[in-house]
Short mmCIF file of C-alpha atoms (C1' of nucleotides) in Angstrom, two decimals:
data_model
loop_
_atom_site.label_atom_id
_atom_site.label_comp_id
_atom_site.label_asym_id
_atom_site.label_seq_id
_atom_site.Cartn_x
_atom_site.Cartn_y
_atom_site.Cartn_z
CA UNK E 1 56.15 -3.96 14.25
CA UNK E 2 55.25 -0.81 16.06
CA UNK E 3 56.38 2.72 16.67
CA UNK E 4 58.52 2.62 19.79
CA UNK E 5 58.16 4.99 22.66
CA UNK E 6 61.68 6.14 21.86
CA UNK E 7 60.60 7.25 18.43
CA UNK E 8 57.43 8.82 19.71
CA UNK E 9 59.25 10.78 22.41
CA UNK E 10 61.96 11.85 20.00
CA UNK E 11 59.39 13.12 17.51
CA UNK E 12 57.52 14.99 20.20
CA UNK E 13 60.66 16.57 21.56
CA UNK E 14 62.02 17.46 18.16
CA UNK E 15 58.71 19.06 17.26
CA UNK E 16 59.22 21.31 20.24
CA UNK E 17 62.66 22.22 18.92
CA UNK E 18 61.27 22.84 15.47
CA UNK E 19 58.69 25.22 16.88
CA UNK E 20 60.60 27.02 19.61
CA UNK E 21 64.36 26.93 19.18
CA UNK E 22 64.87 29.01 16.07
CA UNK E 23 66.54 31.95 17.82
CA UNK E 24 67.67 30.60 21.20
CA UNK E 25 68.34 27.07 22.43
CA UNK E 26 65.74 25.32 24.51
CA UNK E 27 66.65 23.05 27.41
CA UNK E 28 65.54 19.47 27.88
CA UNK E 29 63.88 20.53 31.09
CA UNK E 30 61.67 23.02 29.30
CA UNK E 31 60.87 20.62 26.50
CA UNK E 32 59.85 17.97 28.96
CA UNK E 33 57.83 20.40 31.00
CA UNK E 34 55.96 21.53 27.87
CA UNK E 35 55.41 18.08 26.46
CA UNK E 36 55.17 16.09 29.65
CA UNK E 37 58.05 13.73 28.93
CA UNK E 38 60.55 12.00 31.27
CA UNK E 39 63.60 14.23 31.45
CA UNK E 40 66.33 11.67 31.94
CA UNK E 41 64.97 9.45 29.23
CA UNK E 42 64.82 12.27 26.75
CA UNK E 43 68.37 13.21 27.69
CA UNK E 44 69.49 9.83 26.47
CA UNK E 45 67.57 10.17 23.26
CA UNK E 46 69.00 13.61 22.63
CA UNK E 47 72.52 12.36 23.06
CA UNK E 48 71.89 9.91 20.24
CA UNK E 49 70.20 12.52 18.11
CA UNK E 50 73.23 14.71 18.57
CA UNK E 51 75.67 11.95 17.73
CA UNK E 52 73.69 11.49 14.55
CA UNK E 53 73.96 15.15 13.70
CA UNK E 54 70.28 15.96 13.91
CA UNK E 55 70.58 18.48 16.73
CA UNK E 56 73.27 20.68 18.20
CA UNK E 57 73.81 21.67 21.81
CA UNK E 58 75.03 24.59 23.86
CA UNK E 59 76.35 23.61 27.26
CA UNK E 60 76.11 25.39 30.56
CA UNK E 61 73.57 27.79 31.95
CA UNK E 62 71.20 29.23 29.33
CA UNK E 63 72.24 26.30 27.19
CA UNK E 64 70.04 23.81 25.43
CA UNK E 65 69.40 22.34 22.04
CA UNK E 66 68.61 23.46 18.52
CA UNK E 67 68.07 21.61 15.29
CA UNK E 68 71.27 21.10 13.38
CA UNK E 69 69.45 20.74 10.07
CA UNK E 70 66.55 22.34 8.26
CA UNK E 71 63.18 20.97 9.34
CA UNK E 72 62.57 19.72 5.84
CA UNK E 73 65.83 17.87 5.95
CA UNK E 74 65.12 15.70 8.97
CA UNK E 75 63.09 12.61 8.22
CA UNK E 76 61.27 10.19 10.44
CA UNK E 77 63.78 7.61 9.24
CA UNK E 78 66.69 9.76 10.47
CA UNK E 79 65.03 10.02 13.87
CA UNK E 80 64.21 6.34 14.16
CA UNK E 81 67.66 5.34 13.01
CA UNK E 82 69.28 7.59 15.57
CA UNK E 83 67.18 6.67 18.52
CA UNK E 84 66.10 3.14 17.86
CA UNK E 85 68.90 1.84 15.72
CA UNK E 86 67.43 -1.43 14.46
CA UNK E 87 63.98 -0.12 13.98
CA UNK E 88 63.48 -2.53 11.14
CA UNK E 89 65.13 -5.75 12.18
CA UNK E 90 63.73 -8.97 10.86
CA UNK E 91 64.65 -12.07 12.73
CA UNK E 92 66.50 -13.74 9.90
CA UNK E 93 69.32 -11.49 8.89
CA UNK E 94 71.11 -14.09 6.86
CA UNK E 95 73.83 -14.63 9.43
CA UNK E 96 74.13 -18.32 10.27
CA UNK E 97 73.83 -17.75 14.01
CA UNK E 98 70.47 -16.11 13.54
CA UNK E 99 69.36 -18.52 10.99
CA UNK E 100 69.12 -21.74 12.93
CA UNK E 101 65.75 -22.39 11.40
CA UNK E 102 67.07 -22.91 7.91
CA UNK E 103 69.84 -25.38 8.64
CA UNK E 104 70.52 -27.28 5.46
CA UNK E 105 67.77 -25.45 3.63
CA UNK E 106 68.04 -22.68 1.10
CA UNK E 107 66.64 -19.69 2.98
CA UNK E 108 64.61 -17.43 0.77
CA UNK E 109 63.31 -15.40 3.64
CA UNK E 110 66.21 -13.03 4.05
CA UNK E 111 65.49 -11.54 0.65
CA UNK E 112 61.91 -10.91 1.66
CA UNK E 113 62.79 -9.20 4.92
CA UNK E 114 65.43 -7.13 3.14
CA UNK E 115 62.89 -5.97 0.64
CA UNK E 116 60.45 -5.04 3.38
CA UNK E 117 63.17 -3.20 5.21
CA UNK E 118 64.10 -1.25 2.14
CA UNK E 119 60.50 -0.30 1.53
CA UNK E 120 60.00 0.90 5.06
CA UNK E 121 63.18 2.93 5.11
CA UNK E 122 62.18 4.66 1.91
CA UNK E 123 58.74 5.41 3.26
CA UNK E 124 59.91 6.74 6.61
CA UNK E 125 62.52 8.80 4.83
CA UNK E 126 59.77 10.50 2.87
CA UNK E 127 58.16 11.86 6.02
CA UNK E 128 59.94 15.04 7.06
CA UNK E 129 59.79 16.92 10.32
CA UNK E 130 58.24 20.01 8.76
CA UNK E 131 55.29 17.94 7.55
CA UNK E 132 54.87 16.54 11.01
CA UNK E 133 55.01 19.92 12.67
CA UNK E 134 52.66 21.44 10.14
CA UNK E 135 49.90 19.22 11.40
CA UNK E 136 50.18 20.03 15.08
CA UNK W 1 59.59 -1.56 14.48
CA UNK W 2 60.63 -5.00 13.46
CA UNK W 3 59.31 -8.25 12.13
CA UNK W 4 58.50 -10.34 15.19
CA UNK W 5 59.55 -13.90 15.67
CA UNK W 6 55.90 -14.78 15.68
CA UNK W 7 55.48 -13.44 12.19
CA UNK W 8 58.67 -15.04 11.00
CA UNK W 9 57.71 -18.45 12.39
CA UNK W 10 54.21 -18.19 11.02
CA UNK W 11 55.49 -17.34 7.56
CA UNK W 12 57.97 -20.20 7.65
CA UNK W 13 55.37 -22.68 8.82
CA UNK W 14 52.75 -21.48 6.35
CA UNK W 15 55.25 -21.78 3.55
CA UNK W 16 55.59 -25.39 4.48
CA UNK W 17 51.82 -25.77 4.26
CA UNK W 18 51.75 -23.99 0.93
CA UNK W 19 54.34 -26.37 -0.46
CA UNK W 20 53.36 -29.69 1.10
CA UNK W 21 49.75 -29.84 2.21
CA UNK W 22 47.85 -29.66 -1.06
CA UNK W 23 46.60 -33.26 -0.99
CA UNK W 24 46.97 -34.39 2.62
CA UNK W 25 47.26 -32.43 5.86
CA UNK W 26 50.65 -31.96 7.45
CA UNK W 27 51.17 -32.05 11.22
CA UNK W 28 52.82 -29.38 13.30
CA UNK W 29 55.38 -31.95 14.32
CA UNK W 30 56.44 -32.54 10.76
CA UNK W 31 56.45 -28.85 9.93
CA UNK W 32 58.63 -28.13 12.91
CA UNK W 33 60.93 -31.01 12.14
CA UNK W 34 61.36 -29.78 8.57
CA UNK W 35 61.78 -26.14 9.45
CA UNK W 36 63.41 -26.46 12.84
CA UNK W 37 60.81 -24.54 14.79
CA UNK W 38 59.60 -24.92 18.40
CA UNK W 39 56.54 -27.20 18.29
CA UNK W 40 54.55 -25.83 21.19
CA UNK W 41 55.09 -22.28 20.12
CA UNK W 42 53.97 -22.96 16.60
CA UNK W 43 50.91 -24.72 18.00
CA UNK W 44 49.88 -21.47 19.60
CA UNK W 45 50.44 -19.55 16.41
CA UNK W 46 48.44 -22.07 14.41
CA UNK W 47 45.52 -21.81 16.74
CA UNK W 48 45.39 -18.10 15.99
CA UNK W 49 45.83 -18.65 12.29
CA UNK W 50 42.93 -21.05 12.39
CA UNK W 51 40.73 -18.68 14.37
CA UNK W 52 41.43 -16.14 11.67
CA UNK W 53 40.40 -18.53 8.95
CA UNK W 54 43.79 -18.83 7.28
CA UNK W 55 44.21 -22.54 7.86
CA UNK W 56 41.96 -25.52 8.57
CA UNK W 57 42.69 -28.54 10.69
CA UNK W 58 41.94 -32.25 10.82
CA UNK W 59 42.11 -33.71 14.30
CA UNK W 60 43.33 -37.07 15.47
CA UNK W 61 45.94 -39.42 14.09
CA UNK W 62 46.91 -38.67 10.48
CA UNK W 63 45.50 -35.24 11.11
CA UNK W 64 47.21 -31.92 10.60
CA UNK W 65 46.74 -28.62 8.85
CA UNK W 66 46.05 -27.28 5.40
CA UNK W 67 45.60 -23.79 4.02
CA UNK W 68 41.98 -22.66 4.14
CA UNK W 69 42.51 -20.14 1.35
CA UNK W 70 44.34 -19.94 -1.94
CA UNK W 71 48.01 -19.07 -1.58
CA UNK W 72 47.45 -15.90 -3.56
CA UNK W 73 44.71 -14.94 -1.16
CA UNK W 74 46.76 -14.95 2.03
CA UNK W 75 48.76 -11.81 2.64
CA UNK W 76 51.54 -11.00 5.01
CA UNK W 77 49.14 -8.58 6.62
CA UNK W 78 46.64 -11.38 7.26
CA UNK W 79 49.37 -13.42 8.90
CA UNK W 80 50.69 -10.60 11.02
CA UNK W 81 47.24 -9.56 12.07
CA UNK W 82 46.38 -13.10 13.13
CA UNK W 83 49.51 -13.89 15.00
CA UNK W 84 50.74 -10.56 16.25
CA UNK W 85 47.51 -8.63 16.57
CA UNK W 86 48.82 -5.10 17.09
CA UNK W 87 51.70 -5.40 14.71
CA UNK W 88 51.42 -1.72 13.96
CA UNK W 89 50.70 -0.05 17.25
CA UNK W 90 51.92 3.45 17.73
CA UNK W 91 52.15 4.69 21.25
CA UNK W 92 49.61 7.45 20.95
CA UNK W 93 46.34 5.88 19.93
CA UNK W 94 44.28 8.91 20.75
CA UNK W 95 42.81 7.39 23.88
CA UNK W 96 43.31 9.70 26.84
CA UNK W 97 44.91 7.05 29.01
CA UNK W 98 47.65 6.53 26.46
CA UNK W 99 47.99 10.13 25.70
CA UNK W 100 49.33 11.53 28.93
CA UNK W 101 51.94 13.43 27.00
CA UNK W 102 49.49 15.73 25.35
CA UNK W 103 47.57 16.88 28.39
CA UNK W 104 46.01 20.21 27.53
CA UNK W 105 47.67 20.25 24.14
CA UNK W 106 46.14 19.57 20.78
CA UNK W 107 47.73 16.29 19.78
CA UNK W 108 48.48 16.09 16.12
CA UNK W 109 50.49 12.94 16.41
CA UNK W 110 47.67 10.47 16.30
CA UNK W 111 46.91 11.43 12.74
CA UNK W 112 50.49 10.80 11.78
CA UNK W 113 50.64 7.37 13.38
CA UNK W 114 47.32 6.46 11.82
CA UNK W 115 48.59 7.41 8.42
CA UNK W 116 51.72 5.33 8.91
CA UNK W 117 49.65 2.43 10.07
CA UNK W 118 47.41 2.64 7.04
CA UNK W 119 50.38 2.73 4.73
CA UNK W 120 51.99 -0.30 6.33
CA UNK W 121 48.82 -2.32 6.30
CA UNK W 122 48.35 -1.62 2.63
CA UNK W 123 51.91 -2.58 1.89
CA UNK W 124 51.86 -5.81 3.87
CA UNK W 125 48.55 -6.69 2.32
CA UNK W 126 50.14 -6.49 -1.10
CA UNK W 127 52.61 -9.26 -0.28
CA UNK W 128 50.92 -12.63 -0.80
CA UNK W 129 52.00 -16.04 0.31
CA UNK W 130 52.46 -17.32 -3.23
CA UNK W 131 55.01 -14.59 -3.90
CA UNK W 132 56.86 -15.52 -0.76
CA UNK W 133 56.88 -19.20 -1.56
CA UNK W 134 57.91 -18.59 -5.15
CA UNK W 135 61.23 -17.27 -3.90
CA UNK W 136 62.21 -20.15 -1.68
"C1'" DG D 1 85.31 32.85 42.14
"C1'" DC D 2 81.13 30.70 43.08
"C1'" DC D 3 76.51 29.16 42.28
"C1'" DA D 4 72.92 27.64 39.43
"C1'" DA D 5 71.65 25.73 35.18
"C1'" DT D 6 72.57 22.75 31.93
"C1'" DT D 7 74.74 19.11 28.89
"C1'" DC D 8 77.15 14.77 29.03
"C1'" DA D 9 77.98 9.90 30.56
"C1'" DT D 10 77.29 5.62 32.67
"C1'" DA D 11 75.19 2.37 35.63
"C1'" DC D 12 71.31 0.46 37.50
"C1'" DT D 13 66.39 -0.95 38.29
"C1'" DA D 14 61.73 -1.78 37.04
"C1'" DA D 15 58.28 -2.94 33.95
"C1'" DT D 16 56.64 -5.02 29.99
"C1'" DT D 17 56.72 -7.94 26.26
"C1'" DT D 18 58.01 -11.93 23.88
"C1'" DA D 19 59.52 -16.55 23.45
"C1'" DA D 20 59.26 -20.92 24.93
"C1'" DT D 21 57.90 -24.84 27.91
"C1'" DA D 22 54.82 -27.76 30.63
"C1'" DT D 23 50.78 -30.18 31.46
"C1'" DG D 24 46.83 -32.04 30.23
"C1'" DT D 25 42.38 -32.86 27.36
"C1'" DT D 26 39.89 -34.28 23.23
"C1'" DA D 27 39.38 -36.38 18.80
"C1'" DT D 28 40.41 -39.85 15.30
"C1'" DC D 29 42.76 -43.41 12.79
"C1'" DC D 30 44.21 -48.23 12.72
"C1'" DG A 1 42.88 -49.34 23.08
"C1'" DG A 2 46.96 -47.29 21.82
"C1'" DA A 3 49.26 -43.94 19.11
"C1'" DT A 4 49.01 -39.55 17.01
"C1'" DA A 5 47.79 -35.16 16.67
"C1'" DA A 6 44.86 -30.97 17.48
"C1'" DC A 7 43.18 -27.99 21.23
"C1'" DA A 8 43.63 -25.25 25.55
"C1'" DT A 9 45.62 -22.95 29.34
"C1'" DA A 10 49.08 -21.88 32.67
"C1'" DT A 11 53.63 -21.08 33.77
"C1'" DT A 12 58.49 -19.88 33.32
"C1'" DA A 13 62.41 -17.78 31.16
"C1'" DA A 14 64.63 -14.52 28.41
"C1'" DA A 15 65.05 -10.30 26.31
"C1'" DT A 16 63.88 -5.75 25.49
"C1'" DT A 17 62.37 -1.34 26.73
"C1'" DA A 18 61.34 2.33 29.77
"C1'" DG A 19 62.75 4.90 33.28
"C1'" DT A 20 65.74 6.34 37.43
"C1'" DA A 21 69.94 7.52 39.93
"C1'" DT A 22 74.22 9.43 40.38
"C1'" DG A 23 77.60 12.28 39.27
"C1'" DA A 24 81.08 14.80 36.24
"C1'" DA A 25 82.03 18.68 33.00
"C1'" DT A 26 80.75 23.22 31.08
"C1'" DT A 27 79.20 27.88 31.02
"C1'" DG A 28 76.62 32.23 32.16
"C1'" DG A 29 75.64 35.66 35.51
"C1'" DC A 30 76.24 37.73 39.94
#
DNA sequence: GCCAATTCATACTAATTTAATATGTTATCC
DNA sequence: GGATAACATATTAAATTAGTATGAATTGGC
C-alpha cells in the first residue's frame, strides 16, 4: 500500500506540463531535464497517459506534449489508473484461482477489499492536478 | 497501491482468532489448516502482531494465540502497521537522499503524500476487526 | 532532400521487494 | 522424555518494478 514511483514520476511530469505547456508543447527531454527524471521511463509512462486521454502529443522536431484536459479535470485517480493500472488490487479478487485460501469456506473478504477499493478510488478522484500544482 | 498478501493473511488469521480463541488459545497450525495459509509465513506475521501487542501467546504443547485486545479495538490500520510497516510509503519522504528529483527545486510533493498518508491511516483505523468478522 | 529532434514501440536487464521455505531452539503439557 | 507449539534467523524463490537499449516513424527547418 504505497504510492508507486510510476505515480510519483507521472505526477511530477504532469505538473511540469500543467505549468509550462499552455502555449507550446514541451518535450520529454526538457521535462526530465527540469525535474531530474529518467527519460526512457517517463516516455513509457507518457505513452500510457496518452492512451488514457490525459495528454496529447505533437510528433517530430519542436514536438512534445500538452495536457489534453483541463487541469481541474485530471485527478490523481486518472493518473494512477493510467500508469499503474491495478493501483488498488487486493489479493482476493473473488476469482477462484486467486482465492485458494477460502476453499470450501464462504469468503467474506472480497466484499471488504472491494469496499476499500471503492473508498480509495473516490478519494484519489477528489484530488485534482490543479490542486497539486497550486501547492508547488 | 494495493493490499499486500501480508495484510490479507494477517486479517484472515486474526479473524480465525476472533472467532475461535475466546476460551482457549488456537495454534498457528490449526489456523493455517482451517484457512489454508502457509504456516511458516504466518508465524512470522504473528511474531510481529505480538510485538505490536495485538495478540498474546501461550508457549508449549496446547499453546497457541489469542487476541490481546477487544475485537472492536483492533483496526485494519493496526494490523497493517504491525505486519507491513510502511504500508503507506510515498516515494518522496522529504529526506534529501530520497528526493533526488527535486534538486534545487522547492518540492511541494511531500505535503501531498503526507496528506494522502494521513487520510489513509484515518480510514484504515476506522475499520475494526469486529466489523470484518461480522461479515464472514 | 536531409538532418536533427522528437514521439512511438518493444525487448531486455537490473534491482528491489515480497513470499515462502528451511533449520533449529526453547518452553510446556502429559 | 516425547510431542507440540512458540520463537528466531537465515536462506531461497518468485514476482514486481525500475530502468536501459535499440530502433522505427514523424516532422520542422535549413
